[in-house]
Amino acid sequence: MSIDYQSLAVRGVQALSPYQPGKPIDELARELGLDPADIIKLASNENPLGPSEKALAAAREALSELCLYPDGNGFDLKQALAARFGVDMSQITLGNGSNDVLEVITRCFADVESEVVFSQYAFAVYPLVTQAIGAKGVPVPAKDWGHDLDAMAAAVTDRTKLVFVANPNNPTGTVHNAEAILAFLERIPERVVVVLDEAYCEYLQGEGYADGVELLSRFPNLIVCRTFSKAWGLAALRVGYSISSPEIADILNRVRQPFNVDTIALAAATAVLEDEAYVQRSRKVNVSGMAQLEAGFGELGLSFIPSAGNFIAVDVGDDAMGVYQSLLEQGVIVRPIAGYGMPRHLRVSIGLERENAKLLKALSNALGLSGQGA
Ligand SMILES: *Cc1c(COP(=O)(O)O)cnc(C)c1O
């Protein structure tokens, strides 16, 4: 008699569907017999500029240390981050991507007795890690695609251990200003840990946006998570971090794997922090690419959700999967987000000018709009 291993997995895991990443370029090339060079990927909010030269040089130099374990304390990177943000090194927790930090936080503060609050349409990792540890996820209906912060505060119960807020949120691109975040934090009891996920904070332009790090001294229950995967252009290396009170960092440090960030990642991330020109270029390309896509969607008669991130969710109608498939066949990879409960939208990462143009052309073809002029 064979064993049903499904039934051996803990309950949360049995019912779990894996995170669906964007389709890799090589996979599409294999599937459709296309030349990888003819394919563009606007599916994972990656930086279209390619990596920073400074990061690349540091990564190359670090190769000579491959036989040694990494610095498990990440001293150089923590020191650079602490200097940049005016915090103490003891407040920083490094992760294998901020994904890793999000998971460690959940495992540290929630268990099968707990409730974890997050928004409808919020980043998929929050419900995923919540369910994996057997805690109860409490999704709160969104308002205008964004987090309904009042409703989220109201959803906190005696069992709530953790609240996740993505600001800006992925995949909707919605964002709350400093005032709204402050008012929200004031409503959350101090015994509830609030995770402010600021994976896209570097793209925020102008005044009035919340900076989680500035709020840490007022809210000891706050954890701010950030990443090197987006504006810093190091998605492949998997480096992220949180900034919190030293007490919370000490707790996270007990659970994280001792060598969760590798030597090359540490070196490249430390180096890229000195490449201010790179992150400024990232911002600039994002602003112009966002304008290009918004204008292009407008010409195609498509509505979209205004985004503060490096991506935009566009409503392509009832047959979003058909449009997605047609885009694939034209060598353009974007991200379907039906899994987020957004079956009419596709999420498009902001690319270089020619990539955005290719996407718009392919989208026009997919929608059967070509030849209509404009
Ligand atoms: C991309 C993203 C992350 C970061 O992922 P990494 O693991 O650091 O690559 C975290 N939160 C949100 C909302 C994201 O979109």
Tab-separated table of C-alpha atoms and ligand atoms in Angstrom:
chain	number	residue	atom	x	y	z
A	1	MET	CA	0.000	0.000	0.000
A	2	SER	CA	1.443	3.314	-0.958
A	3	ILE	CA	1.434	6.293	1.309
A	4	ASP	CA	-0.497	9.441	0.409
A	5	TYR	CA	2.192	11.966	1.126
A	6	GLN	CA	-0.261	14.815	0.526
A	7	SER	CA	-2.027	13.777	3.687
A	8	LEU	CA	1.234	13.820	5.644
A	9	ALA	CA	1.892	17.479	4.959
A	10	VAL	CA	0.678	19.858	7.665
A	11	ARG	CA	-2.808	21.150	6.990
A	12	GLY	CA	-1.856	24.639	5.836
A	13	VAL	CA	0.602	23.221	3.327
A	14	GLN	CA	-1.878	20.679	1.934
A	15	ALA	CA	-4.138	23.467	0.726
A	16	LEU	CA	-1.336	25.744	-0.456
A	17	SER	CA	-0.782	26.752	-4.059
A	18	PRO	CA	2.799	27.713	-4.832
A	19	TYR	CA	3.781	31.314	-5.624
A	20	GLN	CA	3.574	31.824	-9.380
A	21	PRO	CA	6.580	33.731	-10.636
A	22	GLY	CA	6.863	35.464	-13.993
A	23	LYS	CA	7.771	33.173	-16.866
A	24	PRO	CA	11.536	33.129	-17.465
A	25	ILE	CA	12.741	34.226	-20.924
A	26	ASP	CA	14.536	30.933	-21.619
A	27	GLU	CA	11.417	28.932	-20.778
A	28	LEU	CA	9.305	30.850	-23.289
A	29	ALA	CA	12.084	30.553	-25.880
A	30	ARG	CA	12.104	26.753	-25.394
A	31	GLU	CA	8.327	26.463	-25.494
A	32	LEU	CA	7.759	28.534	-28.617
A	33	GLY	CA	11.074	28.018	-30.402
A	34	LEU	CA	11.821	31.755	-30.208
A	35	ASP	CA	15.221	33.413	-30.009
A	36	PRO	CA	15.695	34.558	-26.387
A	37	ALA	CA	17.133	37.801	-27.768
A	38	ASP	CA	13.739	38.585	-29.319
A	39	ILE	CA	11.868	38.158	-26.049
A	40	ILE	CA	11.257	40.874	-23.498
A	41	LYS	CA	10.185	40.210	-19.936
A	42	LEU	CA	8.045	42.788	-18.184
A	43	ALA	CA	6.682	40.321	-15.674
A	44	SER	CA	8.590	40.463	-12.402
A	45	ASN	CA	9.184	44.153	-11.719
A	46	GLU	CA	12.864	43.711	-12.466
A	47	ASN	CA	15.111	46.658	-13.189
A	48	PRO	CA	15.315	47.142	-16.965
A	49	LEU	CA	18.697	48.912	-16.766
A	50	GLY	CA	20.702	45.771	-16.080
A	51	PRO	CA	22.853	45.622	-12.945
A	52	SER	CA	24.961	48.524	-11.686
A	53	GLU	CA	28.600	48.415	-12.834
A	54	LYS	CA	29.696	48.991	-9.250
A	55	ALA	CA	27.659	46.012	-8.075
A	56	LEU	CA	29.050	43.854	-10.880
A	57	ALA	CA	32.652	44.739	-10.029
A	58	ALA	CA	32.123	43.937	-6.362
A	59	ALA	CA	30.416	40.654	-7.218
A	60	ARG	CA	33.316	39.631	-9.450
A	61	GLU	CA	35.813	40.423	-6.762
A	62	ALA	CA	33.856	38.371	-4.227
A	63	LEU	CA	34.130	35.263	-6.437
A	64	SER	CA	37.581	34.521	-5.009
A	65	GLU	CA	35.934	33.791	-1.647
A	66	LEU	CA	33.553	31.115	-2.871
A	67	CYS	CA	35.121	28.424	-0.697
A	68	LEU	CA	34.409	30.351	2.492
A	69	TYR	CA	31.106	30.693	4.333
A	70	PRO	CA	29.612	34.162	4.064
A	71	ASP	CA	29.755	36.650	6.918
A	72	GLY	CA	26.665	35.431	8.759
A	73	ASN	CA	26.274	38.832	10.401
A	74	GLY	CA	26.594	40.739	7.135
A	75	PHE	CA	28.719	43.361	8.873
A	76	ASP	CA	29.661	45.528	5.887
A	77	LEU	CA	26.173	45.646	4.426
A	78	LYS	CA	24.538	46.339	7.779
A	79	GLN	CA	27.040	49.088	8.421
A	80	ALA	CA	26.324	50.679	5.042
A	81	LEU	CA	22.556	50.442	5.562
A	82	ALA	CA	22.794	51.806	9.099
A	83	ALA	CA	24.796	54.796	7.858
A	84	ARG	CA	22.404	55.430	5.001
A	85	PHE	CA	19.274	55.392	7.142
A	86	GLY	CA	20.655	56.775	10.386
A	87	VAL	CA	19.794	53.653	12.392
A	88	ASP	CA	21.852	51.289	14.512
A	89	MET	CA	23.257	48.116	12.970
A	90	SER	CA	21.429	46.136	15.653
A	91	GLN	CA	18.127	47.213	14.067
A	92	ILE	CA	18.833	45.526	10.747
A	93	THR	CA	17.961	41.965	9.763
A	94	LEU	CA	19.222	40.715	6.405
A	95	GLY	CA	17.317	38.209	4.320
A	96	ASN	CA	17.596	36.056	1.219
A	97	GLY	CA	15.414	38.578	-0.531
A	98	SER	CA	12.904	40.440	1.588
A	99	ASN	CA	10.711	37.423	0.953
A	100	ASP	CA	12.903	35.549	3.407
A	101	VAL	CA	12.500	38.297	5.998
A	102	LEU	CA	8.709	38.271	5.544
A	103	GLU	CA	8.662	34.540	6.170
A	104	VAL	CA	10.952	34.737	9.186
A	105	ILE	CA	8.782	37.487	10.689
A	106	THR	CA	5.663	35.374	10.249
A	107	ARG	CA	7.268	32.326	11.822
A	108	CYS	CA	8.536	34.398	14.740
A	109	PHE	CA	5.255	36.071	15.625
A	110	ALA	CA	2.374	33.893	14.429
A	111	ASP	CA	1.297	30.286	14.946
A	112	VAL	CA	-1.834	28.168	14.492
A	113	GLU	CA	-3.666	30.211	17.111
A	114	SER	CA	-2.996	33.529	15.398
A	115	GLU	CA	-4.692	35.781	12.924
A	116	VAL	CA	-2.715	37.702	10.328
A	117	VAL	CA	-4.317	40.718	8.674
A	118	PHE	CA	-3.580	41.845	5.121
A	119	SER	CA	-5.479	43.501	2.282
A	120	GLN	CA	-7.328	41.967	-0.632
A	121	TYR	CA	-5.050	42.256	-3.707
A	122	ALA	CA	-1.969	42.517	-1.453
A	123	PHE	CA	1.348	40.858	-2.251
A	124	ALA	CA	0.772	37.083	-2.531
A	125	VAL	CA	3.537	36.150	-0.128
A	126	TYR	CA	1.561	37.376	2.927
A	127	PRO	CA	-1.295	34.856	2.609
A	128	LEU	CA	1.177	32.210	1.462
A	129	VAL	CA	3.467	32.330	4.492
A	130	THR	CA	0.482	32.766	6.806
A	131	GLN	CA	-1.149	29.625	5.509
A	132	ALA	CA	2.109	27.681	5.483
A	133	ILE	CA	2.501	28.077	9.241
A	134	GLY	CA	-1.169	27.274	9.835
A	135	ALA	CA	-2.196	30.736	11.036
A	136	LYS	CA	-5.498	32.247	9.962
A	137	GLY	CA	-5.217	34.839	7.204
A	138	VAL	CA	-7.703	37.700	7.447
A	139	PRO	CA	-7.969	39.365	4.034
A	140	VAL	CA	-9.645	42.762	4.275
A	141	PRO	CA	-11.639	43.992	1.242
A	142	ALA	CA	-9.744	46.646	-0.704
A	143	LYS	CA	-10.961	50.167	-1.399
A	144	ASP	CA	-10.343	51.487	-4.921
A	145	TRP	CA	-7.862	48.604	-5.372
A	146	GLY	CA	-5.780	49.873	-2.428
A	147	HIS	CA	-5.572	48.913	1.232
A	148	ASP	CA	-8.579	50.056	3.265
A	149	LEU	CA	-6.478	50.990	6.280
A	150	ASP	CA	-9.475	51.809	8.487
A	151	ALA	CA	-11.040	48.442	7.787
A	152	MET	CA	-7.683	46.733	8.377
A	153	ALA	CA	-7.310	48.410	11.765
A	154	ALA	CA	-10.877	47.401	12.575
A	155	ALA	CA	-10.073	43.779	11.623
A	156	VAL	CA	-7.538	43.467	14.449
A	157	THR	CA	-8.778	41.137	17.189
A	158	ASP	CA	-7.295	39.649	20.359
A	159	ARG	CA	-5.830	36.897	18.186
A	160	THR	CA	-4.162	39.191	15.670
A	161	LYS	CA	-0.391	38.933	15.865
A	162	LEU	CA	0.665	40.490	12.614
A	163	VAL	CA	-0.551	43.019	10.048
A	164	PHE	CA	1.043	43.304	6.605
A	165	VAL	CA	0.888	46.595	4.725
A	166	ALA	CA	2.526	46.898	1.301
A	167	ASN	CA	3.211	50.541	0.505
A	168	PRO	CA	3.214	50.826	-2.479
A	169	ASN	CA	1.330	47.579	-2.979
A	170	ASN	CA	2.120	44.962	-5.583
A	171	PRO	CA	0.292	44.174	-7.941
A	172	THR	CA	-1.996	47.232	-7.755
A	173	GLY	CA	0.634	49.973	-7.356
A	174	THR	CA	-1.589	51.777	-4.864
A	175	VAL	CA	0.092	53.852	-2.153
A	176	HIS	CA	-0.841	55.673	1.049
A	177	ASN	CA	0.677	58.949	2.143
A	178	ALA	CA	2.488	59.615	5.411
A	179	GLU	CA	-0.600	60.943	7.121
A	180	ALA	CA	-2.656	57.842	6.340
A	181	ILE	CA	0.073	55.452	7.456
A	182	LEU	CA	0.588	57.401	10.658
A	183	ALA	CA	-3.122	57.430	11.468
A	184	PHE	CA	-3.228	53.689	10.798
A	185	LEU	CA	-0.267	52.888	13.046
A	186	GLU	CA	-1.834	54.923	15.838
A	187	ARG	CA	-4.886	52.670	15.706
A	188	ILE	CA	-2.954	49.390	15.993
A	189	PRO	CA	-2.323	48.081	19.521
A	190	GLU	CA	1.341	47.897	20.455
A	191	ARG	CA	1.144	44.121	20.994
A	192	VAL	CA	0.436	43.649	17.263
A	193	VAL	CA	3.457	43.671	14.980
A	194	VAL	CA	2.986	45.768	11.832
A	195	VAL	CA	5.068	44.939	8.769
A	196	LEU	CA	5.400	47.869	6.387
A	197	ASP	CA	6.668	46.382	3.155
A	198	GLU	CA	8.408	49.164	1.227
A	199	ALA	CA	9.828	47.125	-1.656
A	200	TYR	CA	9.132	50.021	-4.060
A	201	CYS	CA	9.900	52.997	-1.823
A	202	GLU	CA	12.803	54.144	-3.981
A	203	TYR	CA	10.372	54.912	-6.800
A	204	LEU	CA	8.207	57.273	-4.766
A	205	GLN	CA	8.424	60.770	-6.142
A	206	GLY	CA	7.547	63.998	-4.409
A	207	GLU	CA	6.506	64.996	-0.918
A	208	GLY	CA	4.142	63.456	1.534
A	209	TYR	CA	4.971	59.780	1.216
A	210	ALA	CA	5.434	57.660	4.308
A	211	ASP	CA	8.996	56.707	5.169
A	212	GLY	CA	8.713	53.741	7.493
A	213	VAL	CA	12.177	54.239	8.919
A	214	GLU	CA	11.193	57.665	10.256
A	215	LEU	CA	8.273	56.083	12.097
A	216	LEU	CA	10.292	53.427	13.931
A	217	SER	CA	11.082	55.586	16.959
A	218	ARG	CA	7.370	56.236	17.534
A	219	PHE	CA	6.132	52.705	16.879
A	220	PRO	CA	8.206	49.950	18.521
A	221	ASN	CA	5.871	47.329	16.999
A	222	LEU	CA	6.824	48.388	13.456
A	223	ILE	CA	9.029	46.411	11.057
A	224	VAL	CA	10.022	48.052	7.771
A	225	CYS	CA	11.012	45.672	4.959
A	226	ARG	CA	12.969	46.710	1.883
A	227	THR	CA	14.784	45.001	-0.956
A	228	PHE	CA	17.668	45.229	-3.406
A	229	SER	CA	15.598	43.415	-6.050
A	230	LYS	CA	13.823	46.368	-7.641
A	231	ALA	CA	15.299	49.882	-7.867
A	232	TRP	CA	18.747	48.547	-6.906
A	233	GLY	CA	18.697	45.968	-9.685
A	234	LEU	CA	19.909	42.848	-7.851
A	235	ALA	CA	16.897	40.521	-8.046
A	236	ALA	CA	18.995	37.454	-8.919
A	237	LEU	CA	21.179	37.756	-5.841
A	238	ARG	CA	18.336	37.681	-3.328
A	239	VAL	CA	19.049	40.389	-0.769
A	240	GLY	CA	16.508	42.191	1.343
A	241	TYR	CA	16.369	43.499	4.878
A	242	SER	CA	14.181	44.754	7.640
A	243	ILE	CA	14.698	47.661	9.989
A	244	SER	CA	13.001	47.399	13.372
A	245	SER	CA	13.717	47.827	17.051
A	246	PRO	CA	16.839	45.924	18.162
A	247	GLU	CA	14.544	43.697	20.297
A	248	ILE	CA	12.553	42.567	17.267
A	249	ALA	CA	15.732	42.170	15.185
A	250	ASP	CA	17.119	39.925	17.923
A	251	ILE	CA	14.027	37.712	17.687
A	252	LEU	CA	14.231	37.482	13.889
A	253	ASN	CA	17.898	36.652	14.157
A	254	ARG	CA	17.096	33.500	16.155
A	255	VAL	CA	15.032	32.010	13.354
A	256	ARG	CA	16.761	33.116	10.168
A	257	GLN	CA	19.238	30.716	8.616
A	258	PRO	CA	22.747	31.578	9.784
A	259	PHE	CA	24.089	32.172	6.258
A	260	ASN	CA	20.934	33.370	4.532
A	261	VAL	CA	22.698	36.005	2.399
A	262	ASP	CA	25.650	34.820	0.349
A	263	THR	CA	29.016	36.500	-0.085
A	264	ILE	CA	28.412	37.742	-3.621
A	265	ALA	CA	25.050	39.193	-2.690
A	266	LEU	CA	26.514	40.922	0.356
A	267	ALA	CA	29.342	42.416	-1.689
A	268	ALA	CA	27.141	43.587	-4.566
A	269	ALA	CA	24.485	45.076	-2.282
A	270	THR	CA	27.088	46.935	-0.226
A	271	ALA	CA	28.639	48.321	-3.402
A	272	VAL	CA	25.379	49.329	-5.078
A	273	LEU	CA	24.455	51.489	-2.096
A	274	GLU	CA	27.293	53.742	-3.216
A	275	ASP	CA	25.919	53.938	-6.733
A	276	GLU	CA	23.441	56.736	-6.180
A	277	ALA	CA	23.551	57.531	-9.909
A	278	TYR	CA	22.210	54.051	-10.646
A	279	VAL	CA	19.172	54.338	-8.428
A	280	GLN	CA	18.505	57.823	-9.794
A	281	ARG	CA	18.615	56.427	-13.311
A	282	SER	CA	16.229	53.660	-12.232
A	283	ARG	CA	13.813	56.296	-11.027
A	284	LYS	CA	14.127	58.376	-14.169
A	285	VAL	CA	13.587	55.462	-16.554
A	286	ASN	CA	10.598	54.466	-14.460
A	287	VAL	CA	8.970	57.892	-14.601
A	288	SER	CA	9.312	58.198	-18.370
A	289	GLY	CA	8.354	54.561	-18.991
A	290	MET	CA	5.287	54.916	-16.785
A	291	ALA	CA	4.189	57.985	-18.767
A	292	GLN	CA	4.811	56.120	-22.029
A	293	LEU	CA	2.673	53.159	-20.964
A	294	GLU	CA	-0.113	55.294	-19.510
A	295	ALA	CA	-0.316	57.271	-22.752
A	296	GLY	CA	-0.182	54.079	-24.811
A	297	PHE	CA	-2.918	52.395	-22.766
A	298	GLY	CA	-4.993	55.536	-23.194
A	299	GLU	CA	-4.600	55.343	-26.963
A	300	LEU	CA	-5.692	51.715	-26.872
A	301	GLY	CA	-8.733	52.701	-24.818
A	302	LEU	CA	-7.583	50.643	-21.838
A	303	SER	CA	-8.033	51.708	-18.237
A	304	PHE	CA	-5.318	51.115	-15.682
A	305	ILE	CA	-4.710	51.550	-11.976
A	306	PRO	CA	-2.409	54.553	-11.371
A	307	SER	CA	0.766	53.096	-9.894
A	308	ALA	CA	3.506	54.337	-7.576
A	309	GLY	CA	5.685	51.298	-8.297
A	310	ASN	CA	7.761	50.139	-11.288
A	311	PHE	CA	4.799	48.303	-12.803
A	312	ILE	CA	1.217	48.994	-13.745
A	313	ALA	CA	-1.945	46.892	-13.761
A	314	VAL	CA	-3.941	47.399	-16.941
A	315	ASP	CA	-7.500	46.227	-17.585
A	316	VAL	CA	-7.419	44.318	-20.882
A	317	GLY	CA	-11.003	43.083	-20.744
A	318	ASP	CA	-12.728	39.743	-20.252
A	319	ASP	CA	-10.126	37.617	-21.990
A	320	ALA	CA	-6.965	38.608	-20.137
A	321	MET	CA	-5.516	35.101	-20.445
A	322	GLY	CA	-6.053	35.202	-24.200
A	323	VAL	CA	-4.279	38.556	-24.367
A	324	TYR	CA	-1.475	37.209	-22.157
A	325	GLN	CA	-1.075	34.221	-24.464
A	326	SER	CA	-1.011	36.393	-27.571
A	327	LEU	CA	1.647	38.601	-25.974
A	328	LEU	CA	3.736	35.495	-25.219
A	329	GLU	CA	3.510	34.438	-28.841
A	330	GLN	CA	4.786	37.889	-29.807
A	331	GLY	CA	7.729	37.513	-27.439
A	332	VAL	CA	6.408	39.689	-24.624
A	333	ILE	CA	6.102	38.262	-21.112
A	334	VAL	CA	3.809	40.070	-18.676
A	335	ARG	CA	2.067	38.848	-15.543
A	336	PRO	CA	-1.524	37.593	-15.334
A	337	ILE	CA	-2.961	38.377	-11.910
A	338	ALA	CA	-6.165	36.341	-11.864
A	339	GLY	CA	-4.592	34.572	-8.887
A	340	TYR	CA	-4.926	37.870	-7.027
A	341	GLY	CA	-8.619	38.047	-7.887
A	342	MET	CA	-7.930	40.463	-10.749
A	343	PRO	CA	-8.921	38.384	-13.805
A	344	ARG	CA	-9.297	41.382	-16.171
A	345	HIS	CA	-5.889	42.883	-15.438
A	346	LEU	CA	-2.380	42.148	-16.561
A	347	ARG	CA	0.537	43.519	-14.558
A	348	VAL	CA	3.199	45.076	-16.754
A	349	SER	CA	6.604	46.038	-15.381
A	350	ILE	CA	8.014	49.310	-16.674
A	351	GLY	CA	10.740	48.602	-19.219
A	352	LEU	CA	13.103	50.611	-21.387
A	353	GLU	CA	11.504	52.828	-24.008
A	354	ARG	CA	11.820	50.280	-26.814
A	355	GLU	CA	10.504	47.482	-24.585
A	356	ASN	CA	7.461	49.531	-23.618
A	357	ALA	CA	6.899	50.325	-27.301
A	358	LYS	CA	7.110	46.634	-28.187
A	359	LEU	CA	4.620	45.779	-25.440
A	360	LEU	CA	2.173	48.438	-26.643
A	361	LYS	CA	2.438	47.238	-30.243
A	362	ALA	CA	1.939	43.611	-29.193
A	363	LEU	CA	-0.980	44.598	-26.995
A	364	SER	CA	-2.578	46.421	-29.889
A	365	ASN	CA	-2.168	43.284	-32.025
A	366	ALA	CA	-3.516	41.056	-29.254
A	367	LEU	CA	-6.607	43.203	-28.908
A	368	GLY	CA	-7.156	43.227	-32.660
A	369	LEU	CA	-6.747	46.997	-32.732
A	370	SER	CA	-3.868	47.167	-35.232
A	371	GLY	CA	-4.451	49.057	-38.397
A	372	GLN	CA	-6.975	51.347	-36.777
A	373	GLY	CA	-4.428	54.134	-36.866
A	374	ALA	CA	-3.369	56.119	-33.808
B	1	LIG	C1	9.201	42.294	-5.135
B	1	LIG	C2	8.578	42.427	-3.802
B	1	LIG	C3	9.257	42.069	-2.647
B	1	LIG	C4	10.703	41.706	-2.675
B	1	LIG	O1	11.033	40.517	-3.037
B	1	LIG	P1	12.535	40.007	-2.817
B	1	LIG	O2	12.343	38.737	-2.104
B	1	LIG	O3	13.270	41.012	-2.000
B	1	LIG	O4	13.070	39.873	-4.183
B	1	LIG	C5	8.661	42.263	-1.420
B	1	LIG	N1	7.448	42.798	-1.317
B	1	LIG	C6	6.764	43.179	-2.403
B	1	LIG	C7	5.442	43.816	-2.224
B	1	LIG	C8	7.301	42.981	-3.668
B	1	LIG	O5	6.602	43.326	-4.737
